[in-house]
Coordinates of N, CA and C in Angstrom, one line a residue:
M1 N 129.6 -31.6 186.5 CA 131.0 -31.4 186.8 C 131.5 -30.2 186.1
K2 N 131.0 -30.0 184.8 CA 131.5 -28.9 183.9 C 130.9 -27.5 184.5
D3 N 129.8 -27.6 185.2 CA 129.3 -26.3 185.8 C 130.1 -26.0 186.9
I4 N 130.5 -27.0 187.7 CA 131.4 -26.8 188.9 C 132.8 -26.3 188.4
L5 N 133.3 -26.9 187.4 CA 134.5 -26.5 186.8 C 134.6 -25.0 186.5
K6 N 133.6 -24.8 185.7 CA 133.5 -23.4 185.2 C 133.3 -22.4 186.5
K7 N 132.5 -22.7 187.4 CA 132.2 -21.8 188.5 C 133.4 -21.8 189.5
T8 N 134.0 -22.9 189.8 CA 135.2 -22.9 190.8 C 136.4 -22.5 190.2
S9 N 136.8 -23.1 189.1 CA 138.1 -22.8 188.6 C 138.3 -21.5 188.0
F10 N 137.2 -21.0 187.2 CA 137.2 -19.7 186.7 C 137.1 -18.7 187.7
K11 N 136.4 -18.8 188.8 CA 136.3 -17.9 189.9 C 137.6 -17.7 190.5
H12 N 138.3 -18.8 190.9 CA 139.6 -18.6 191.5 C 140.7 -18.3 190.5
G13 N 140.6 -18.7 189.4 CA 141.6 -18.2 188.3 C 141.5 -16.8 188.1
T14 N 140.3 -16.4 188.0 CA 140.0 -14.8 187.8 C 140.5 -14.0 189.0
L15 N 140.4 -14.6 190.2 CA 140.9 -13.9 191.4 C 142.5 -13.9 191.3
G16 N 143.1 -15.0 190.9 CA 144.5 -15.0 190.8 C 145.0 -14.0 189.7
F17 N 144.2 -13.9 188.6 CA 144.5 -13.0 187.5 C 144.5 -11.6 188.0
M18 N 143.4 -11.3 188.9 CA 143.4 -9.9 189.3 C 144.5 -9.6 190.3
I19 N 145.0 -10.6 191.1 CA 146.0 -10.6 192.1 C 147.3 -10.1 191.3
F20 N 147.6 -10.8 190.2 CA 148.8 -10.4 189.4 C 148.6 -9.0 188.8
I21 N 147.5 -8.6 188.3 CA 147.3 -7.3 187.6 C 147.6 -6.3 188.7
V22 N 146.9 -6.3 189.8 CA 146.9 -5.4 190.9 C 148.3 -5.3 191.5
A23 N 149.0 -6.5 191.8 CA 150.4 -6.5 192.2 C 151.3 -5.9 191.3
Y24 N 151.3 -6.2 190.1 CA 152.3 -5.8 189.0 C 152.2 -4.3 188.9
F25 N 150.9 -3.7 188.7 CA 150.7 -2.4 188.6 C 151.2 -1.6 189.8
T26 N 151.0 -2.1 190.9 CA 151.3 -1.4 192.2 C 152.9 -1.4 192.2
M27 N 153.5 -2.6 191.9 CA 155.0 -2.6 191.9 C 155.6 -1.7 190.9
W28 N 154.9 -1.5 189.8 CA 155.4 -0.7 188.7 C 155.3 0.7 189.1
K29 N 154.2 1.2 189.8 CA 154.0 2.4 190.3 C 154.9 2.9 191.3
I30 N 155.2 1.9 192.3 CA 156.0 2.2 193.6 C 157.5 2.2 193.1
D31 N 158.1 1.1 192.7 CA 159.4 0.9 192.4 C 159.6 -0.3 191.5
L32 N 160.4 -0.1 190.4 CA 160.6 -1.3 189.6 C 161.5 -2.4 190.2
G33 N 162.4 -2.0 191.3 CA 163.1 -2.8 192.1 C 162.2 -3.9 192.6
L34 N 161.1 -3.6 192.9 CA 160.2 -4.7 193.6 C 160.0 -5.9 192.7
F35 N 160.2 -5.8 191.4 CA 160.2 -7.0 190.4 C 161.3 -7.9 190.7
L36 N 162.2 -7.4 191.1 CA 163.5 -8.2 191.5 C 163.6 -8.7 192.9
N37 N 162.7 -8.3 193.8 CA 162.6 -8.6 195.2 C 161.9 -9.8 195.5
P38 N 162.6 -10.9 195.9 CA 161.9 -12.2 196.1 C 160.9 -12.0 197.3
L39 N 161.1 -11.1 198.2 CA 160.2 -11.0 199.4 C 158.8 -10.4 198.9
V40 N 158.8 -9.9 197.7 CA 157.6 -9.4 197.2 C 157.0 -10.3 196.1
T41 N 157.8 -10.9 195.3 CA 157.4 -11.7 194.2 C 157.0 -13.2 194.7
Y42 N 157.6 -13.7 195.5 CA 157.3 -15.1 196.0 C 156.1 -15.2 196.8
P43 N 155.7 -14.3 197.6 CA 154.4 -14.5 198.2 C 153.3 -14.4 197.3
I44 N 153.4 -13.8 196.1 CA 152.4 -13.8 195.2 C 152.3 -15.1 194.5
L45 N 153.4 -15.7 194.2 CA 153.4 -17.1 193.6 C 152.8 -18.1 194.6
I46 N 153.2 -18.0 195.9 CA 152.7 -18.8 196.8 C 151.1 -18.6 197.1
L47 N 150.7 -17.5 196.9 CA 149.2 -17.3 197.0 C 148.5 -17.9 195.9
I48 N 149.2 -17.8 194.6 CA 148.5 -18.5 193.3 C 148.5 -20.0 193.6
L49 N 149.5 -20.6 194.2 CA 149.5 -21.9 194.4 C 148.4 -22.3 195.4
I50 N 148.2 -21.5 196.4 CA 147.2 -21.7 197.4 C 145.8 -21.6 196.7
L51 N 145.6 -20.8 195.8 CA 144.3 -20.6 195.1 C 144.1 -21.9 194.3
G52 N 145.2 -22.6 193.7 CA 144.9 -23.6 192.9 C 144.4 -24.8 193.8
V53 N 145.1 -25.0 195.1 CA 144.7 -26.0 195.9 C 143.3 -25.8 196.6
Y54 N 143.0 -24.5 196.8 CA 141.7 -24.2 197.4 C 140.6 -24.6 196.3
S55 N 140.9 -24.3 195.0 CA 140.1 -24.6 193.9 C 139.6 -26.1 193.9
Q56 N 140.7 -27.0 194.2 CA 140.5 -28.4 194.2 C 139.6 -28.7 195.5
K57 N 139.9 -28.2 196.6 CA 139.2 -28.4 197.9 C 137.7 -28.0 197.6
Q58 N 137.5 -26.9 197.0 CA 136.1 -26.5 196.9 C 135.4 -27.3 195.9
A59 N 136.0 -27.7 194.8 CA 135.4 -28.7 193.9 C 135.0 -29.9 194.6
K60 N 135.9 -30.4 195.4 CA 135.6 -31.7 196.1 C 134.5 -31.5 197.0
K61 N 134.4 -30.4 197.7 CA 133.2 -30.2 198.6 C 131.9 -30.0 197.7
E62 N 131.9 -29.4 196.6 CA 130.8 -29.2 195.8 C 130.2 -30.6 195.1
L63 N 131.2 -31.5 195.0 CA 130.9 -32.8 194.3 C 130.5 -33.8 195.3
G64 N 130.4 -33.3 196.6 CA 129.9 -34.3 197.6 C 131.0 -35.1 198.2
G65 N 132.3 -34.6 198.2 CA 133.4 -35.2 198.9 C 134.2 -36.2 198.1
H66 N 133.7 -36.4 196.8 CA 134.4 -37.3 195.9 C 134.9 -36.6 194.7
L67 N 136.3 -36.8 194.6 CA 136.9 -36.2 193.4 C 138.0 -37.0 192.9
T68 N 138.0 -37.3 191.6 CA 138.9 -38.2 191.0 C 140.3 -37.5 190.8
F69 N 141.3 -38.2 190.7 CA 142.8 -37.6 190.5 C 142.7 -36.6 189.3
S70 N 142.1 -37.1 188.1 CA 142.2 -36.3 186.9 C 141.4 -35.1 187.0
S71 N 140.2 -35.1 187.8 CA 139.4 -34.0 188.0 C 140.1 -33.0 188.8
A72 N 140.6 -33.5 189.9 CA 141.4 -32.6 190.8 C 142.6 -31.9 190.0
L73 N 143.3 -32.5 189.2 CA 144.3 -32.0 188.5 C 143.8 -30.9 187.5
L74 N 142.6 -31.2 186.9 CA 142.1 -30.2 185.9 C 141.6 -29.0 186.6
Y75 N 141.0 -29.0 187.7 CA 140.6 -28.0 188.6 C 141.9 -27.0 188.8
F76 N 142.8 -27.6 189.3 CA 144.2 -27.0 189.7 C 144.7 -26.3 188.4
V77 N 145.0 -27.0 187.3 CA 145.6 -26.4 186.2 C 144.8 -25.4 185.5
V78 N 143.5 -25.4 185.5 CA 142.7 -24.5 184.9 C 142.7 -23.1 185.7
T79 N 142.7 -23.3 187.0 CA 142.9 -22.1 187.9 C 144.2 -21.5 187.7
I80 N 145.2 -22.2 187.6 CA 146.7 -21.7 187.5 C 146.8 -21.1 186.3
A81 N 146.3 -21.6 185.1 CA 146.5 -21.2 183.8 C 145.8 -19.8 183.7
I82 N 144.6 -19.7 184.2 CA 144.0 -18.3 184.1 C 144.6 -17.3 185.0
A83 N 145.1 -17.7 186.1 CA 145.8 -16.8 187.0 C 147.1 -16.3 186.2
F84 N 147.9 -17.2 185.7 CA 149.3 -16.7 185.2 C 148.9 -15.9 183.9
L85 N 147.7 -15.9 183.3 CA 147.5 -15.0 182.1 C 147.5 -13.6 182.7
G86 N 147.2 -13.4 184.0 CA 147.4 -12.1 184.5 C 148.7 -11.6 184.6
Y87 N 149.7 -12.5 184.8 CA 151.2 -12.2 184.8 C 151.6 -11.7 183.4
V88 N 151.1 -12.5 182.4 CA 151.5 -12.1 181.1 C 150.8 -10.9 180.6
S89 N 149.6 -10.7 180.9 CA 148.8 -9.5 180.6 C 149.4 -8.3 181.3
A90 N 149.7 -8.3 182.5 CA 150.3 -7.1 183.2 C 151.6 -6.9 182.6
G91 N 152.4 -7.8 182.3 CA 153.7 -7.7 181.7 C 153.6 -7.0 180.4
I92 N 152.7 -7.4 179.6 CA 152.6 -6.8 178.2 C 152.1 -5.5 178.3
L93 N 151.1 -5.2 179.2 CA 150.4 -3.8 179.3 C 151.5 -2.8 179.9
I94 N 152.3 -3.2 180.9 CA 153.2 -2.4 181.5 C 154.5 -2.1 180.6
F95 N 155.0 -3.2 180.2 CA 156.4 -3.0 179.7 C 156.4 -2.9 178.1
H96 N 155.1 -3.1 177.5 CA 155.1 -2.9 176.0 C 154.1 -1.9 175.5
I97 N 153.1 -1.5 176.3 CA 152.1 -0.6 175.9 C 152.3 0.7 176.7
I98 N 152.2 0.7 177.9 CA 152.1 1.8 178.9 C 153.4 2.5 179.0
D99 N 154.5 1.8 179.4 CA 155.7 2.3 179.7 C 156.9 1.4 179.2
P100 N 157.1 1.5 177.9 CA 158.2 0.6 177.3 C 159.6 0.9 178.0
D101 N 159.8 2.2 178.3 CA 161.1 2.6 179.0 C 161.3 1.8 180.4
A102 N 160.2 1.4 181.0 CA 160.4 0.7 182.3 C 161.1 -0.6 182.0
K103 N 161.0 -1.4 180.9 CA 161.7 -2.6 180.6 C 163.2 -2.2 180.5
K104 N 163.6 -1.2 179.9 CA 165.0 -0.8 179.9 C 165.5 -0.6 181.2
E105 N 164.8 0.1 182.0 CA 165.2 0.4 183.4 C 165.4 -0.8 184.2
L106 N 164.3 -1.7 184.0 CA 164.4 -3.0 184.7 C 165.5 -3.9 184.3
V107 N 166.0 -3.9 183.0 CA 167.1 -4.5 182.6 C 168.4 -4.0 183.2
E108 N 168.4 -2.6 183.4 CA 169.6 -2.0 184.1 C 169.6 -2.5 185.6
L109 N 168.5 -2.5 186.2 CA 168.4 -2.8 187.7 C 168.9 -4.3 187.7
T110 N 168.5 -5.1 186.7 CA 168.8 -6.6 186.7 C 170.3 -6.7 186.6
I111 N 171.0 -6.0 185.8 CA 172.4 -5.9 185.6 C 173.1 -5.6 187.0
Q112 N 172.6 -4.5 187.6 CA 173.2 -4.2 188.9 C 173.0 -5.2 189.9
A113 N 171.8 -5.8 190.0 CA 171.6 -6.9 191.0 C 172.5 -8.1 190.7
S114 N 172.7 -8.3 189.4 CA 173.5 -9.6 189.0 C 174.9 -9.4 189.5
I115 N 175.5 -8.1 189.3 CA 176.9 -7.8 189.7 C 177.0 -7.8 191.1
E116 N 176.0 -7.3 192.0 CA 176.1 -7.4 193.3 C 176.0 -8.8 193.9
M117 N 175.1 -9.7 193.3 CA 174.9 -11.0 193.7 C 176.3 -11.8 193.4
S118 N 176.9 -11.5 192.3 CA 178.1 -12.4 191.8 C 179.1 -11.9 192.8
N119 N 179.3 -10.8 193.1 CA 180.4 -10.3 194.0 C 180.2 -11.0 195.4
K120 N 178.9 -11.0 195.8 CA 178.6 -11.6 197.2 C 178.9 -13.0 197.2
M121 N 178.5 -13.8 196.1 CA 178.7 -15.2 196.0 C 180.2 -15.5 195.9
L122 N 180.8 -14.8 195.2 CA 182.3 -15.0 195.1 C 183.0 -14.8 196.4
G123 N 182.5 -13.7 197.2 CA 183.1 -13.4 198.5 C 182.8 -14.6 199.5
W124 N 181.5 -15.1 199.4 CA 181.3 -16.1 200.2 C 182.1 -17.4 200.0
M125 N 182.4 -17.7 198.8 CA 183.3 -18.8 198.3 C 184.7 -18.6 198.5
G126 N 185.0 -17.5 199.0 CA 186.4 -17.2 199.3 C 187.2 -16.7 198.2
M127 N 186.7 -16.2 197.2 CA 187.3 -15.8 196.0 C 187.1 -14.2 195.9
K128 N 187.4 -13.5 196.9 CA 187.3 -12.1 197.0 C 188.1 -11.4 195.9
E129 N 189.3 -11.9 195.5 CA 190.2 -11.2 194.5 C 189.5 -11.2 193.1
V130 N 188.6 -12.2 192.8 CA 187.9 -12.2 191.6 C 186.7 -11.4 191.6
A131 N 186.2 -11.2 192.8 CA 184.9 -10.6 193.0 C 184.6 -9.3 192.2
G132 N 185.6 -8.4 192.2 CA 185.5 -7.0 191.6 C 185.7 -7.1 190.1
Q133 N 186.0 -8.2 189.6 CA 186.5 -8.3 188.2 C 185.2 -8.4 187.1
I134 N 184.1 -8.6 187.7 CA 182.8 -8.8 186.8 C 182.4 -7.5 186.5
S135 N 182.3 -7.3 185.2 CA 181.8 -5.9 184.7 C 180.3 -6.0 184.1
E136 N 179.9 -4.7 183.9 CA 178.5 -4.7 183.4 C 178.6 -5.2 182.0
D137 N 179.6 -5.0 181.2 CA 179.6 -5.5 179.8 C 179.7 -7.0 179.7
Q138 N 180.3 -7.7 180.7 CA 180.2 -9.1 180.8 C 178.8 -9.6 181.0
I139 N 178.0 -8.9 182.0 CA 176.7 -9.3 182.3 C 175.9 -9.0 181.1
R140 N 176.0 -7.9 180.3 CA 175.2 -7.6 179.1 C 175.4 -8.6 178.1
D141 N 176.7 -9.0 177.9 CA 177.0 -10.1 176.8 C 176.3 -11.4 177.2
S142 N 176.3 -11.8 178.6 CA 175.6 -13.1 178.8 C 174.2 -12.8 178.7
M143 N 173.7 -11.7 178.9 CA 172.2 -11.5 178.8 C 171.7 -11.6 177.2
K144 N 172.6 -11.3 176.3 CA 172.3 -11.4 175.0 C 171.8 -12.8 174.5
L145 N 172.3 -13.7 175.3 CA 172.0 -15.2 175.0 C 170.6 -15.6 175.5
S146 N 169.9 -14.8 176.2 CA 168.7 -15.2 176.8 C 167.7 -14.1 176.4
P147 N 166.4 -14.4 176.4 CA 165.4 -13.3 176.1 C 165.5 -12.1 177.1
T148 N 165.0 -10.9 176.6 CA 165.1 -9.7 177.5 C 164.0 -9.9 178.6
P149 N 164.4 -9.5 179.8 CA 163.5 -9.7 180.9 C 162.1 -8.8 180.5
F150 N 161.1 -9.4 180.7 CA 159.7 -8.8 180.5 C 159.5 -8.6 179.1
G151 N 160.4 -9.1 178.1 CA 160.1 -9.0 176.7 C 159.0 -10.0 176.4
T152 N 158.4 -10.1 175.3 CA 157.2 -10.9 175.0 C 157.7 -12.3 175.0
A153 N 158.9 -12.7 174.5 CA 159.4 -14.1 174.5 C 159.7 -14.4 175.9
S154 N 160.1 -13.6 176.7 CA 160.4 -14.0 178.2 C 159.1 -14.2 178.9
L155 N 158.1 -13.3 178.6 CA 156.8 -13.6 179.3 C 156.1 -14.9 178.9
V156 N 156.3 -15.3 177.6 CA 155.6 -16.5 177.2 C 156.4 -17.8 177.8
I157 N 157.8 -17.7 177.7 CA 158.6 -18.6 178.3 C 158.3 -18.8 179.9
G158 N 158.1 -17.7 180.5 CA 157.7 -17.6 181.8 C 156.4 -18.3 182.2
Y159 N 155.5 -17.9 181.4 CA 154.1 -18.6 181.4 C 154.2 -20.1 181.3
I160 N 154.9 -20.6 180.2 CA 155.0 -22.0 180.0 C 155.7 -22.7 181.1
S161 N 156.8 -22.1 181.6 CA 157.5 -22.8 182.7 C 156.8 -22.7 184.1
N162 N 156.1 -21.7 184.3 CA 155.3 -21.6 185.5 C 154.2 -22.7 185.5
L163 N 153.5 -22.8 184.4 CA 152.6 -23.9 184.1 C 153.1 -25.3 184.5
A164 N 154.3 -25.5 183.8 CA 154.9 -26.8 184.0 C 155.2 -27.0 185.5
F165 N 155.9 -26.0 186.2 CA 156.1 -26.2 187.6 C 155.0 -26.4 188.5
Y166 N 154.0 -25.5 188.2 CA 152.7 -25.7 188.9 C 151.8 -26.9 188.8
T167 N 152.2 -27.4 187.5 CA 151.3 -28.7 187.2 C 151.9 -29.8 188.1
V168 N 153.3 -29.8 188.3 CA 153.9 -30.8 189.2 C 153.4 -30.6 190.6
A169 N 153.3 -29.4 191.0 CA 152.6 -29.1 192.3 C 151.2 -29.5 192.5
G170 N 150.5 -29.3 191.2 CA 149.1 -29.8 191.2 C 149.0 -31.4 191.2
L171 N 150.0 -32.1 190.6 CA 150.0 -33.4 190.8 C 150.1 -34.0 192.1
I172 N 150.9 -33.3 192.9 CA 151.2 -33.7 194.3 C 149.8 -33.4 195.0
S173 N 149.3 -32.1 194.9 CA 148.1 -31.9 195.7 C 146.9 -32.7 195.2
S174 N 146.8 -33.1 193.9 CA 145.7 -34.0 193.4 C 145.9 -35.3 194.0
L175 N 147.0 -35.9 194.3 CA 147.2 -37.2 194.9 C 146.6 -37.0 196.4
I176 N 146.9 -36.0 197.1 CA 146.5 -35.8 198.5 C 144.9 -35.6 198.6
I177 N 144.4 -34.8 197.6 CA 143.1 -34.3 197.7 C 142.0 -35.4 197.2
K178 N 142.4 -36.2 196.2 CA 141.5 -37.0 195.5 C 140.8 -38.0 196.5
K179 N 139.6 -38.3 196.2 CA 138.9 -39.3 196.9 C 137.9 -40.0 196.0
D180 N 138.2 -41.2 195.5 CA 137.4 -41.8 194.5 C 136.2 -42.4 195.3
R181 N 135.1 -42.6 194.6 CA 133.9 -43.4 195.1 C 134.4 -44.8 195.3
L182 N 133.9 -45.4 196.3 CA 134.1 -46.9 196.5 C 133.3 -47.6 195.4
Y183 N 133.9 -48.6 195.0 CA 133.3 -49.5 194.0 C 132.4 -50.6 194.7
E184 N 131.2 -50.8 194.1 CA 130.2 -51.7 194.7 C 130.1 -52.9 193.7
F185 N 130.2 -54.0 194.3 CA 130.0 -55.2 193.5 C 128.6 -55.8 193.6
E186 N 128.2 -56.3 192.6 CA 126.7 -56.8 192.6 C 126.8 -58.3 193.1

């Protein structure tokens, strides 16, 4: 089982790692606004989820069709943990080593997107008179309470929270995929 764990989980985890690296470097080179676009970031996250489930399915196949719940969860979590190290590595490489100014630009883009979204949401709720009153300074003050986007603390918190969320998804997929061996009585 350990050989299959190494082979399957590490292979799919490394693939997820490379997906994050390639995607983040591509987004950084094309436009930093892509980091804020859910149409770009969500498919990456869905693809990582699919890799975790595929790792479970592949392990079940290699183990002869029988996989316990705990083993299925282990394959999933190892795959996801390795893949999300790509997220952290790309964030540190891009925003701390290669281009620290990109982090500042991304913060400004985040502030602009927050103002636009707040105005839209207030407009949808029928509070158009309040919509234009939100300023950049108010957003900056509220951002002081949380870690800087793509700062080291933010990346670590993101890694841990993604692992927690995906572990819940892994619990569900493990329940579906598991197939224990039948017990034989003497």
